[in-house]
């Protein structure tokens, strides 16, 4: 691309032109600020941040709900887990987006509890007797895994060269495809209605479809500001319609307390046992790959260069957040792919928006009544919005796959076999019921199986054979879209 001759004139001298006014200097400085580092006005920060919270909330609380119910915890303990989760999510998101020392990617990445750890934690907790006693073993494994993530982050980041677009794109596509059924389940009424006549009721589908169409309409014909708030407005309007028709219940808001503090080691001193720790270390290895894919995805969306140091900082933030989760009665944390779709839809790329979302989450973690209000968004309304957001995660994966040479049979096989492996747990669940508990705890996850398959096949087909693979050239990513792919050798 030819350089603007005015740019050459402007930069030809190390000294500013005498005719340059302070106002034009400020405008020039503003233009040089990357959208990721742009500090928006406070009202917009609050609106965009709250939109992230609404998009994130259901996925954030589902893990403690699933684990708490599986371990037979009381309602009071379950509420404590939810508040602890939200508080830790907020602190972790602030660390990841804002950055502290060498911790945090300084990208608009929201931190949340990883779904990959749900099955292993349930297996660990029930194997330890369930209840609070089971939680103590889970927390011992979580804290150890968080420390390992922090220490291993620099070494893992150097392995990024072994994760070309065919691997990163495949993993992100798998994450999106795995999450879409969760959105569809919400659209049908939510998992809690499974087996009842209300599940799949046309009324639920109407709420989901209406919310989705409202979001699409704003995105299509709305002004940029309205388009950027499409998800938030869709959730608010959908909830308001459901309330007017008697399908939104705010009873829990009235019953919830105003203030609740999460105390460290609320359930007792964690227990550190070898086998649970080993199982959690395997899970954390997969989540590190997931975070790596999320970091590259957000870099692709925001046009922000991602390198090994960025990945290392993001992984350190995962480690710190996971240790913090174990201390504050929460769980392993990972960069949340769900909110990457929201960044793409809203085109709001400022990392300070995620900082604002983190502040909201901390407040929700300390104010059970406020958290209950957000939780009152009906499942079908949330499902309608999530269909678009989760689908975009898969679309970003496909976009990155476009940088891989899928005409090459080996790359095609990596994608094809990994997708097949990822669908195995959800389509042939009885297969995993016959596995030993420890093995099932690790493999009974589509994201885990798909990611392990993609990484292993890439090592066998491309790395160990010293074949040429495709790398992302960040210097060529401009404002007009992704560049034509460029090839480079990946060292064996």
Short mmCIF file of C-alpha atoms in Angstrom, two decimals:
data_model
loop_
_atom_site.label_atom_id
_atom_site.label_comp_id
_atom_site.label_asym_id
_atom_site.label_seq_id
_atom_site.Cartn_x
_atom_site.Cartn_y
_atom_site.Cartn_z
CA UNK A 1 0.00 0.00 0.00
CA UNK A 2 1.43 3.43 -0.96
CA UNK A 3 2.32 5.77 1.88
CA UNK A 4 0.37 9.01 2.12
CA UNK A 5 2.82 11.76 1.05
CA UNK A 6 1.42 13.96 3.81
CA UNK A 7 2.60 11.38 6.35
CA UNK A 8 6.13 11.56 4.95
CA UNK A 9 6.09 15.34 5.26
CA UNK A 10 4.71 15.19 8.76
CA UNK A 11 7.40 12.82 10.01
CA UNK A 12 10.36 14.12 8.00
CA UNK A 13 11.61 16.27 10.86
CA UNK A 14 12.10 15.28 14.49
CA UNK A 15 10.70 18.65 15.52
CA UNK A 16 7.06 19.66 15.34
CA UNK A 17 6.10 22.22 12.76
CA UNK A 18 5.72 25.73 14.21
CA UNK A 19 2.27 25.85 12.66
CA UNK A 20 1.07 22.76 14.56
CA UNK A 21 -1.44 23.81 17.19
CA UNK A 22 -1.90 22.07 20.56
CA UNK A 23 -5.40 21.07 19.48
CA UNK A 24 -4.15 19.30 16.34
CA UNK A 25 -1.45 17.60 18.41
CA UNK A 26 -4.10 16.26 20.74
CA UNK A 27 -6.13 15.02 17.77
CA UNK A 28 -3.05 13.32 16.33
CA UNK A 29 -2.33 11.66 19.68
CA UNK A 30 -5.94 10.49 19.86
CA UNK A 31 -5.71 8.95 16.38
CA UNK A 32 -2.59 7.06 17.40
CA UNK A 33 -4.35 5.43 20.38
CA UNK A 34 -5.29 1.86 19.55
CA UNK A 35 -9.01 1.12 20.07
CA UNK A 36 -8.05 -1.47 22.68
CA UNK A 37 -6.37 1.21 24.81
CA UNK A 38 -9.03 3.89 24.30
CA UNK A 39 -10.55 5.20 27.52
CA UNK A 40 -14.23 5.89 26.79
CA UNK A 41 -16.42 8.38 28.68
CA UNK A 42 -17.77 7.03 31.97
CA UNK A 43 -21.44 6.67 30.86
CA UNK A 44 -20.44 4.62 27.82
CA UNK A 45 -18.03 2.53 29.90
CA UNK A 46 -20.86 1.75 32.30
CA UNK A 47 -23.32 0.82 29.54
CA UNK A 48 -20.90 -1.35 27.59
CA UNK A 49 -19.55 -2.92 30.76
CA UNK A 50 -23.03 -3.82 32.00
CA UNK A 51 -23.77 -5.35 28.60
CA UNK A 52 -20.80 -7.68 29.09
CA UNK A 53 -22.13 -8.64 32.52
CA UNK A 54 -25.58 -9.52 31.17
CA UNK A 55 -24.07 -11.54 28.34
CA UNK A 56 -21.76 -13.28 30.78
CA UNK A 57 -23.92 -13.81 33.84
CA UNK A 58 -25.73 -17.05 33.04
CA UNK A 59 -22.54 -18.81 31.97
CA UNK A 60 -20.78 -17.44 35.05
CA UNK A 61 -23.23 -18.87 37.56
CA UNK A 62 -23.97 -22.18 35.84
CA UNK A 63 -20.73 -23.83 37.01
CA UNK A 64 -21.25 -23.28 40.76
CA UNK A 65 -24.92 -24.28 40.33
CA UNK A 66 -24.01 -27.54 38.57
CA UNK A 67 -21.23 -28.39 41.01
CA UNK A 68 -23.21 -27.40 44.10
CA UNK A 69 -26.21 -29.50 43.08
CA UNK A 70 -24.01 -32.48 42.16
CA UNK A 71 -22.28 -32.38 45.58
CA UNK A 72 -25.55 -31.94 47.46
CA UNK A 73 -24.84 -28.51 48.94
CA UNK A 74 -27.50 -26.54 50.80
CA UNK A 75 -29.19 -23.54 49.21
CA UNK A 76 -27.24 -21.21 51.51
CA UNK A 77 -23.93 -22.78 50.45
CA UNK A 78 -24.99 -22.59 46.81
CA UNK A 79 -25.70 -18.84 47.12
CA UNK A 80 -22.28 -18.42 48.71
CA UNK A 81 -20.63 -20.22 45.76
CA UNK A 82 -22.42 -17.96 43.27
CA UNK A 83 -21.43 -14.76 45.09
CA UNK A 84 -17.83 -15.97 45.42
CA UNK A 85 -17.76 -16.82 41.72
CA UNK A 86 -19.02 -13.37 40.67
CA UNK A 87 -16.63 -11.55 42.98
CA UNK A 88 -13.64 -13.54 41.72
CA UNK A 89 -14.77 -13.14 38.09
CA UNK A 90 -14.76 -9.38 38.56
CA UNK A 91 -11.30 -9.23 40.16
CA UNK A 92 -9.87 -11.65 37.57
CA UNK A 93 -11.34 -9.67 34.64
CA UNK A 94 -9.88 -6.43 35.96
CA UNK A 95 -6.44 -8.05 36.29
CA UNK A 96 -6.63 -9.54 32.78
CA UNK A 97 -7.80 -6.34 31.05
CA UNK A 98 -5.91 -3.73 33.06
CA UNK A 99 -2.68 -5.64 33.59
CA UNK A 100 -0.54 -5.72 36.72
CA UNK A 101 3.22 -6.15 36.25
CA UNK A 102 3.59 -9.17 33.92
CA UNK A 103 0.10 -10.44 34.70
CA UNK A 104 -2.79 -9.71 32.33
CA UNK A 105 -2.97 -9.57 28.52
CA UNK A 106 -4.26 -5.95 28.53
CA UNK A 107 -6.94 -6.99 26.05
CA UNK A 108 -10.76 -6.91 26.32
CA UNK A 109 -10.96 -10.43 27.74
CA UNK A 110 -13.54 -11.33 30.39
CA UNK A 111 -12.49 -14.05 32.85
CA UNK A 112 -14.92 -16.80 33.81
CA UNK A 113 -15.02 -20.30 35.28
CA UNK A 114 -14.05 -22.82 32.64
CA UNK A 115 -16.66 -25.39 31.60
CA UNK A 116 -13.84 -27.85 30.92
CA UNK A 117 -13.34 -28.29 34.68
CA UNK A 118 -17.00 -29.06 35.54
CA UNK A 119 -16.94 -32.84 35.01
CA UNK A 120 -13.52 -33.33 36.65
CA UNK A 121 -14.54 -31.26 39.68
CA UNK A 122 -17.79 -33.19 40.10
CA UNK A 123 -15.85 -36.47 39.89
CA UNK A 124 -13.27 -35.22 42.42
CA UNK A 125 -15.90 -33.86 44.81
CA UNK A 126 -18.19 -36.89 44.75
CA UNK A 127 -15.18 -39.22 45.06
CA UNK A 128 -14.22 -37.36 48.26
CA UNK A 129 -17.66 -37.88 49.78
CA UNK A 130 -19.55 -34.89 48.37
CA UNK A 131 -20.75 -31.87 50.31
CA UNK A 132 -18.29 -29.45 51.88
CA UNK A 133 -15.74 -32.25 52.37
CA UNK A 134 -15.67 -32.85 48.61
CA UNK A 135 -15.26 -29.12 47.97
CA UNK A 136 -12.11 -29.04 50.13
CA UNK A 137 -10.42 -31.62 47.88
CA UNK A 138 -11.56 -29.70 44.81
CA UNK A 139 -10.08 -26.47 46.17
CA UNK A 140 -6.76 -28.15 46.96
CA UNK A 141 -6.52 -29.30 43.33
CA UNK A 142 -7.65 -25.89 42.02
CA UNK A 143 -5.04 -23.94 44.02
CA UNK A 144 -2.25 -26.29 42.92
CA UNK A 145 -3.34 -26.06 39.28
CA UNK A 146 -3.41 -22.25 39.49
CA UNK A 147 0.16 -22.12 40.82
CA UNK A 148 1.28 -24.51 38.06
CA UNK A 149 -0.40 -22.33 35.41
CA UNK A 150 1.39 -19.21 36.66
CA UNK A 151 4.80 -20.92 36.75
CA UNK A 152 4.38 -22.73 33.42
CA UNK A 153 3.03 -19.70 31.52
CA UNK A 154 6.37 -18.43 30.08
CA UNK A 155 7.34 -21.90 28.83
CA UNK A 156 3.89 -22.57 27.37
CA UNK A 157 3.92 -19.23 25.56
CA UNK A 158 7.08 -20.30 23.73
CA UNK A 159 5.15 -23.26 22.36
CA UNK A 160 2.78 -20.92 20.49
CA UNK A 161 4.69 -21.64 17.29
CA UNK A 162 3.22 -25.15 17.47
CA UNK A 163 -0.31 -23.70 17.38
CA UNK A 164 -0.73 -22.47 13.77
CA UNK A 165 -4.07 -21.16 12.46
CA UNK A 166 -5.29 -24.69 11.69
CA UNK A 167 -5.05 -25.53 15.41
CA UNK A 168 -6.23 -22.21 16.88
CA UNK A 169 -9.04 -21.92 14.34
CA UNK A 170 -10.15 -25.51 14.95
CA UNK A 171 -10.22 -25.05 18.73
CA UNK A 172 -12.22 -21.80 18.52
CA UNK A 173 -14.66 -23.36 16.06
CA UNK A 174 -15.09 -26.28 18.47
CA UNK A 175 -15.70 -23.92 21.40
CA UNK A 176 -18.39 -22.09 19.43
CA UNK A 177 -20.04 -25.28 18.21
CA UNK A 178 -19.98 -26.68 21.76
CA UNK A 179 -21.57 -23.55 23.22
CA UNK A 180 -24.34 -23.15 20.63
CA UNK A 181 -26.36 -26.11 22.05
CA UNK A 182 -26.20 -24.39 25.46
CA UNK A 183 -27.79 -21.30 23.89
CA UNK A 184 -30.41 -23.42 22.13
CA UNK A 185 -31.20 -25.18 25.40
CA UNK A 186 -31.80 -21.82 27.04
CA UNK A 187 -33.97 -20.80 24.09
CA UNK A 188 -36.12 -23.85 24.77
CA UNK A 189 -36.59 -22.81 28.39
CA UNK A 190 -33.41 -23.87 30.16
CA UNK A 191 -31.86 -27.14 31.31
CA UNK A 192 -33.97 -27.08 34.50
CA UNK A 193 -37.10 -27.72 32.37
CA UNK A 194 -35.75 -30.84 30.66
CA UNK A 195 -38.33 -33.63 30.77
CA UNK A 196 -41.25 -31.27 31.42
CA UNK A 197 -43.95 -30.07 28.96
CA UNK A 198 -42.63 -26.50 29.32
CA UNK A 199 -39.32 -27.43 27.67
CA UNK A 200 -39.52 -26.42 24.02
CA UNK A 201 -42.83 -24.63 24.50
CA UNK A 202 -43.55 -22.34 21.52
CA UNK A 203 -43.84 -19.43 23.95
CA UNK A 204 -40.19 -19.92 25.01
CA UNK A 205 -39.07 -20.14 21.40
CA UNK A 206 -41.01 -16.95 20.63
CA UNK A 207 -39.12 -15.06 23.35
CA UNK A 208 -35.80 -16.36 22.04
CA UNK A 209 -36.63 -15.59 18.41
CA UNK A 210 -38.02 -12.16 19.29
CA UNK A 211 -34.88 -11.25 21.24
CA UNK A 212 -32.64 -12.46 18.43
CA UNK A 213 -34.63 -10.58 15.76
CA UNK A 214 -34.55 -7.39 17.86
CA UNK A 215 -30.75 -7.65 18.15
CA UNK A 216 -30.37 -8.33 14.43
CA UNK A 217 -32.63 -5.37 13.59
CA UNK A 218 -30.56 -2.99 15.71
CA UNK A 219 -27.36 -4.36 14.19
CA UNK A 220 -28.75 -3.95 10.67
CA UNK A 221 -30.48 -0.56 10.70
CA UNK A 222 -29.44 1.03 13.98
CA UNK A 223 -26.90 3.80 14.35
CA UNK A 224 -23.42 2.72 15.52
CA UNK A 225 -24.16 3.54 19.17
CA UNK A 226 -27.41 1.54 19.16
CA UNK A 227 -25.76 -1.32 17.30
CA UNK A 228 -23.03 -1.50 19.92
CA UNK A 229 -25.71 -1.88 22.62
CA UNK A 230 -27.83 -4.33 20.63
CA UNK A 231 -27.31 -7.27 23.01
CA UNK A 232 -27.97 -5.21 26.15
CA UNK A 233 -31.11 -3.63 24.68
CA UNK A 234 -32.30 -7.02 23.40
CA UNK A 235 -31.99 -8.54 26.88
CA UNK A 236 -33.73 -5.58 28.54
CA UNK A 237 -36.60 -5.44 26.02
CA UNK A 238 -37.00 -9.22 26.00
CA UNK A 239 -37.16 -9.31 29.82
CA UNK A 240 -39.64 -6.42 29.89
CA UNK A 241 -41.95 -8.19 27.42
CA UNK A 242 -41.70 -11.42 29.42
CA UNK A 243 -42.57 -9.53 32.61
CA UNK A 244 -45.58 -7.86 31.00
CA UNK A 245 -46.82 -11.28 29.87
CA UNK A 246 -46.22 -12.81 33.30
CA UNK A 247 -43.20 -14.93 32.36
CA UNK A 248 -40.48 -13.10 34.32
CA UNK A 249 -40.28 -13.72 38.06
CA UNK A 250 -38.57 -11.20 40.35
CA UNK A 251 -39.51 -12.92 43.63
CA UNK A 252 -35.89 -13.93 44.27
CA UNK A 253 -34.86 -10.27 44.11
CA UNK A 254 -37.16 -9.40 47.01
CA UNK A 255 -35.97 -12.36 49.06
CA UNK A 256 -32.23 -11.85 48.47
CA UNK A 257 -30.09 -10.01 51.00
CA UNK A 258 -28.57 -6.62 50.36
CA UNK A 259 -25.01 -7.39 51.35
CA UNK A 260 -22.86 -10.51 51.54
CA UNK A 261 -19.10 -10.88 52.01
CA UNK A 262 -17.12 -13.80 50.62
CA UNK A 263 -14.65 -14.97 53.26
CA UNK A 264 -11.49 -16.95 52.30
CA UNK A 265 -11.65 -20.70 52.98
CA UNK A 266 -15.32 -20.45 53.95
CA UNK A 267 -15.74 -24.25 53.87
CA UNK A 268 -12.48 -25.05 55.69
CA UNK A 269 -8.82 -25.72 54.91
CA UNK A 270 -8.28 -27.22 51.41
CA UNK A 271 -7.06 -30.80 51.17
CA UNK A 272 -4.27 -31.59 48.73
CA UNK A 273 -4.52 -35.11 47.28
CA UNK A 274 -2.36 -36.47 44.46
CA UNK A 275 -4.87 -37.97 42.00
CA UNK A 276 -7.29 -35.01 42.08
CA UNK A 277 -4.33 -32.66 41.57
CA UNK A 278 -3.12 -34.67 38.55
CA UNK A 279 -6.62 -34.64 37.04
CA UNK A 280 -6.87 -30.88 37.50
CA UNK A 281 -3.42 -30.34 35.96
CA UNK A 282 -4.62 -32.09 32.80
CA UNK A 283 -7.68 -29.85 32.75
CA UNK A 284 -5.56 -26.73 33.21
CA UNK A 285 -3.33 -27.75 30.30
CA UNK A 286 -6.41 -27.79 28.06
CA UNK A 287 -7.64 -24.44 29.40
CA UNK A 288 -4.23 -22.94 28.64
CA UNK A 289 -4.72 -23.95 25.02
CA UNK A 290 -8.24 -22.48 25.17
CA UNK A 291 -6.94 -19.17 26.55
CA UNK A 292 -4.24 -19.10 23.86
CA UNK A 293 -6.94 -19.46 21.21
CA UNK A 294 -9.05 -16.75 22.84
CA UNK A 295 -6.10 -14.35 22.96
CA UNK A 296 -5.43 -14.83 19.26
CA UNK A 297 -9.13 -14.50 18.49
CA UNK A 298 -9.44 -11.16 20.30
CA UNK A 299 -6.23 -10.03 18.59
CA UNK A 300 -7.79 -10.91 15.24
CA UNK A 301 -10.98 -8.99 16.06
CA UNK A 302 -9.30 -5.90 17.50
CA UNK A 303 -6.33 -5.84 15.07
CA UNK A 304 -4.02 -5.89 18.08
CA UNK A 305 -0.78 -7.80 17.66
CA UNK A 306 -0.46 -10.89 19.83
CA UNK A 307 2.92 -12.42 20.60
CA UNK A 308 4.36 -14.97 23.03
CA UNK A 309 4.67 -12.33 25.76
CA UNK A 310 0.96 -11.46 25.42
CA UNK A 311 0.03 -15.13 25.75
CA UNK A 312 2.30 -15.53 28.80
CA UNK A 313 0.70 -12.52 30.52
CA UNK A 314 -2.79 -13.88 29.78
CA UNK A 315 -1.88 -17.30 31.18
CA UNK A 316 -0.35 -15.77 34.31
CA UNK A 317 -3.66 -13.96 34.84
CA UNK A 318 -5.45 -17.31 34.52
CA UNK A 319 -3.11 -18.75 37.14
CA UNK A 320 -3.57 -15.87 39.59
CA UNK A 321 -7.35 -15.97 39.11
CA UNK A 322 -7.44 -19.74 39.64
CA UNK A 323 -5.44 -19.52 42.89
CA UNK A 324 -7.69 -16.67 43.98
CA UNK A 325 -10.70 -18.83 43.10
CA UNK A 326 -9.48 -21.65 45.30
CA UNK A 327 -8.94 -19.26 48.20
CA UNK A 328 -12.27 -17.42 47.80
CA UNK A 329 -14.37 -20.59 47.32
CA UNK A 330 -14.55 -20.47 43.53
CA UNK A 331 -13.05 -22.45 40.65
CA UNK A 332 -10.51 -22.46 37.74
CA UNK A 333 -10.66 -19.40 35.50
CA UNK A 334 -10.08 -18.90 31.80
CA UNK A 335 -10.52 -16.15 29.23
CA UNK A 336 -14.22 -16.41 28.34
CA UNK A 337 -14.92 -17.09 24.67
CA UNK A 338 -18.55 -16.04 25.09
CA UNK A 339 -17.70 -12.36 25.45
CA UNK A 340 -15.37 -12.40 22.44
CA UNK A 341 -18.50 -12.71 20.31
CA UNK A 342 -19.91 -9.61 22.03
CA UNK A 343 -16.76 -7.62 21.22
CA UNK A 344 -17.16 -8.61 17.58
CA UNK A 345 -20.86 -7.71 17.50
CA UNK A 346 -20.60 -4.39 19.34
CA UNK A 347 -17.29 -3.33 17.73
CA UNK A 348 -16.38 -1.80 21.12
CA UNK A 349 -12.78 -2.90 21.64
CA UNK A 350 -11.66 -0.89 24.66
CA UNK A 351 -10.21 -3.06 27.42
CA UNK A 352 -11.47 -0.51 29.94
CA UNK A 353 -14.99 -1.67 29.14
CA UNK A 354 -14.01 -5.07 30.56
CA UNK A 355 -12.55 -3.28 33.60
CA UNK A 356 -15.96 -1.63 34.07
CA UNK A 357 -17.63 -5.04 33.69
CA UNK A 358 -15.26 -6.38 36.34
CA UNK A 359 -16.31 -3.62 38.73
CA UNK A 360 -19.98 -4.50 38.13
CA UNK A 361 -19.25 -8.17 38.82
CA UNK A 362 -17.50 -7.33 42.09
CA UNK A 363 -20.55 -5.30 43.13
CA UNK A 364 -22.87 -8.17 42.16
CA UNK A 365 -20.69 -10.53 44.20
CA UNK A 366 -21.12 -8.28 47.26
CA UNK A 367 -24.81 -7.48 46.68
CA UNK A 368 -26.87 -10.68 46.36
CA UNK A 369 -30.00 -8.64 45.61
CA UNK A 370 -28.34 -7.01 42.59
CA UNK A 371 -27.10 -10.37 41.41
CA UNK A 372 -30.59 -11.81 41.73
CA UNK A 373 -31.94 -9.01 39.54
CA UNK A 374 -29.55 -9.89 36.72
CA UNK A 375 -30.31 -13.58 37.25
CA UNK A 376 -34.01 -12.86 36.66
CA UNK A 377 -33.47 -12.49 32.91
CA UNK A 378 -35.59 -15.36 31.51
CA UNK A 379 -33.66 -18.26 29.99
CA UNK A 380 -35.34 -18.00 26.55
CA UNK A 381 -34.43 -14.30 26.30
CA UNK A 382 -30.85 -15.05 27.24
CA UNK A 383 -30.77 -17.96 24.81
CA UNK A 384 -31.86 -15.77 21.91
CA UNK A 385 -28.95 -13.39 22.50
CA UNK A 386 -26.50 -16.23 23.13
CA UNK A 387 -27.24 -17.88 19.78
CA UNK A 388 -25.67 -14.93 17.99
CA UNK A 389 -22.75 -14.51 20.42
CA UNK A 390 -21.76 -18.17 20.58
CA UNK A 391 -22.13 -18.49 16.83
CA UNK A 392 -19.72 -15.60 16.38
CA UNK A 393 -17.10 -17.48 18.43
CA UNK A 394 -17.30 -20.29 15.88
CA UNK A 395 -17.23 -17.73 13.06
CA UNK A 396 -14.00 -16.22 14.40
CA UNK A 397 -12.53 -19.72 14.43
CA UNK A 398 -13.58 -20.18 10.80
CA UNK A 399 -12.04 -16.80 9.96
CA UNK A 400 -8.72 -17.93 11.43
CA UNK A 401 -9.02 -21.25 9.60
CA UNK A 402 -9.13 -19.16 6.43
CA UNK A 403 -5.44 -18.44 7.03
CA UNK A 404 -4.65 -22.16 6.87
CA UNK A 405 -4.24 -24.00 3.58
CA UNK A 406 -7.22 -26.34 3.81
CA UNK A 407 -6.48 -27.55 0.28
CA UNK A 408 -3.66 -29.45 1.98
CA UNK A 409 -5.10 -32.84 2.92
CA UNK A 410 -3.31 -33.04 6.28
CA UNK A 411 -4.75 -29.73 7.48
CA UNK A 412 -8.19 -30.82 6.36
CA UNK A 413 -7.84 -34.05 8.33
CA UNK A 414 -6.78 -32.12 11.46
CA UNK A 415 -9.97 -30.07 11.25
CA UNK A 416 -12.27 -32.96 10.30
CA UNK A 417 -11.12 -35.47 12.91
CA UNK A 418 -10.98 -32.84 15.68
CA UNK A 419 -14.58 -31.77 14.98
CA UNK A 420 -15.65 -35.41 15.11
CA UNK A 421 -13.87 -35.95 18.44
CA UNK A 422 -15.43 -32.80 19.89
CA UNK A 423 -18.96 -34.05 19.12
CA UNK A 424 -18.39 -37.46 20.68
CA UNK A 425 -19.25 -36.65 24.35
CA UNK A 426 -22.54 -34.93 23.45
CA UNK A 427 -23.70 -37.49 20.89
CA UNK A 428 -22.57 -40.82 22.41
CA UNK A 429 -22.62 -40.10 26.14
CA UNK A 430 -22.99 -43.82 27.19
CA UNK A 431 -19.52 -44.45 25.76
CA UNK A 432 -18.01 -42.42 28.59
CA UNK A 433 -20.19 -44.04 31.25
CA UNK A 434 -18.15 -47.23 30.83
CA UNK A 435 -14.83 -45.45 31.45
CA UNK A 436 -13.03 -45.30 34.82
CA UNK A 437 -14.06 -42.24 36.81
CA UNK A 438 -10.63 -40.57 36.67
CA UNK A 439 -10.41 -40.98 32.87
CA UNK A 440 -14.01 -39.86 32.33
CA UNK A 441 -13.37 -36.75 34.44
CA UNK A 442 -10.81 -35.59 31.89
CA UNK A 443 -12.19 -36.84 28.57
CA UNK A 444 -15.93 -36.23 28.98
CA UNK A 445 -15.69 -32.78 27.39
CA UNK A 446 -16.01 -31.90 23.73
CA UNK A 447 -13.62 -28.97 24.06
CA UNK A 448 -11.00 -31.15 25.75
CA UNK A 449 -11.21 -33.99 23.23
CA UNK A 450 -11.28 -31.67 20.24
CA UNK A 451 -8.35 -29.57 21.46
CA UNK A 452 -6.19 -32.58 22.32
CA UNK A 453 -6.97 -34.13 18.93
CA UNK A 454 -6.09 -30.95 17.00
CA UNK A 455 -2.81 -30.45 18.88
CA UNK A 456 -1.75 -34.09 18.56
CA UNK A 457 -2.54 -34.34 14.85
CA UNK A 458 -0.74 -31.06 14.12
CA UNK A 459 2.37 -32.39 15.90
CA UNK A 460 2.23 -35.63 13.91
CA UNK A 461 1.40 -34.11 10.52
CA UNK A 462 3.19 -30.75 10.53
CA UNK A 463 5.72 -30.32 13.34
CA UNK A 464 7.51 -33.66 13.61
CA UNK A 465 7.72 -33.85 9.81
CA UNK A 466 9.05 -30.23 9.52
CA UNK A 467 6.31 -29.39 7.07
CA UNK A 468 5.55 -25.78 6.13
CA UNK A 469 2.55 -24.35 7.95
CA UNK A 470 0.87 -21.01 7.94
CA UNK A 471 1.40 -18.33 10.56
CA UNK A 472 -0.57 -15.16 11.27
CA UNK A 473 1.32 -12.12 10.03
CA UNK A 474 0.14 -9.33 12.33
CA UNK A 475 2.02 -6.65 10.37
CA UNK A 476 -0.28 -7.23 7.41
CA UNK A 477 -3.56 -7.01 9.33
CA UNK A 478 -4.93 -3.61 8.43
CA UNK A 479 -8.18 -1.79 8.82
CA UNK A 480 -9.60 -3.25 5.63
CA UNK A 481 -9.64 -6.82 6.92
CA UNK A 482 -7.37 -9.84 7.23
CA UNK A 483 -4.48 -10.11 4.77
CA UNK A 484 -3.76 -12.71 2.20
CA UNK A 485 -2.09 -15.64 3.95
CA UNK A 486 1.68 -15.80 4.06
CA UNK A 487 3.64 -18.98 4.57
CA UNK A 488 6.47 -19.54 6.97
CA UNK A 489 8.31 -22.60 8.26
CA UNK A 490 7.53 -23.85 11.72
CA UNK A 491 10.64 -25.29 13.37
CA UNK A 492 10.45 -28.87 14.44
#
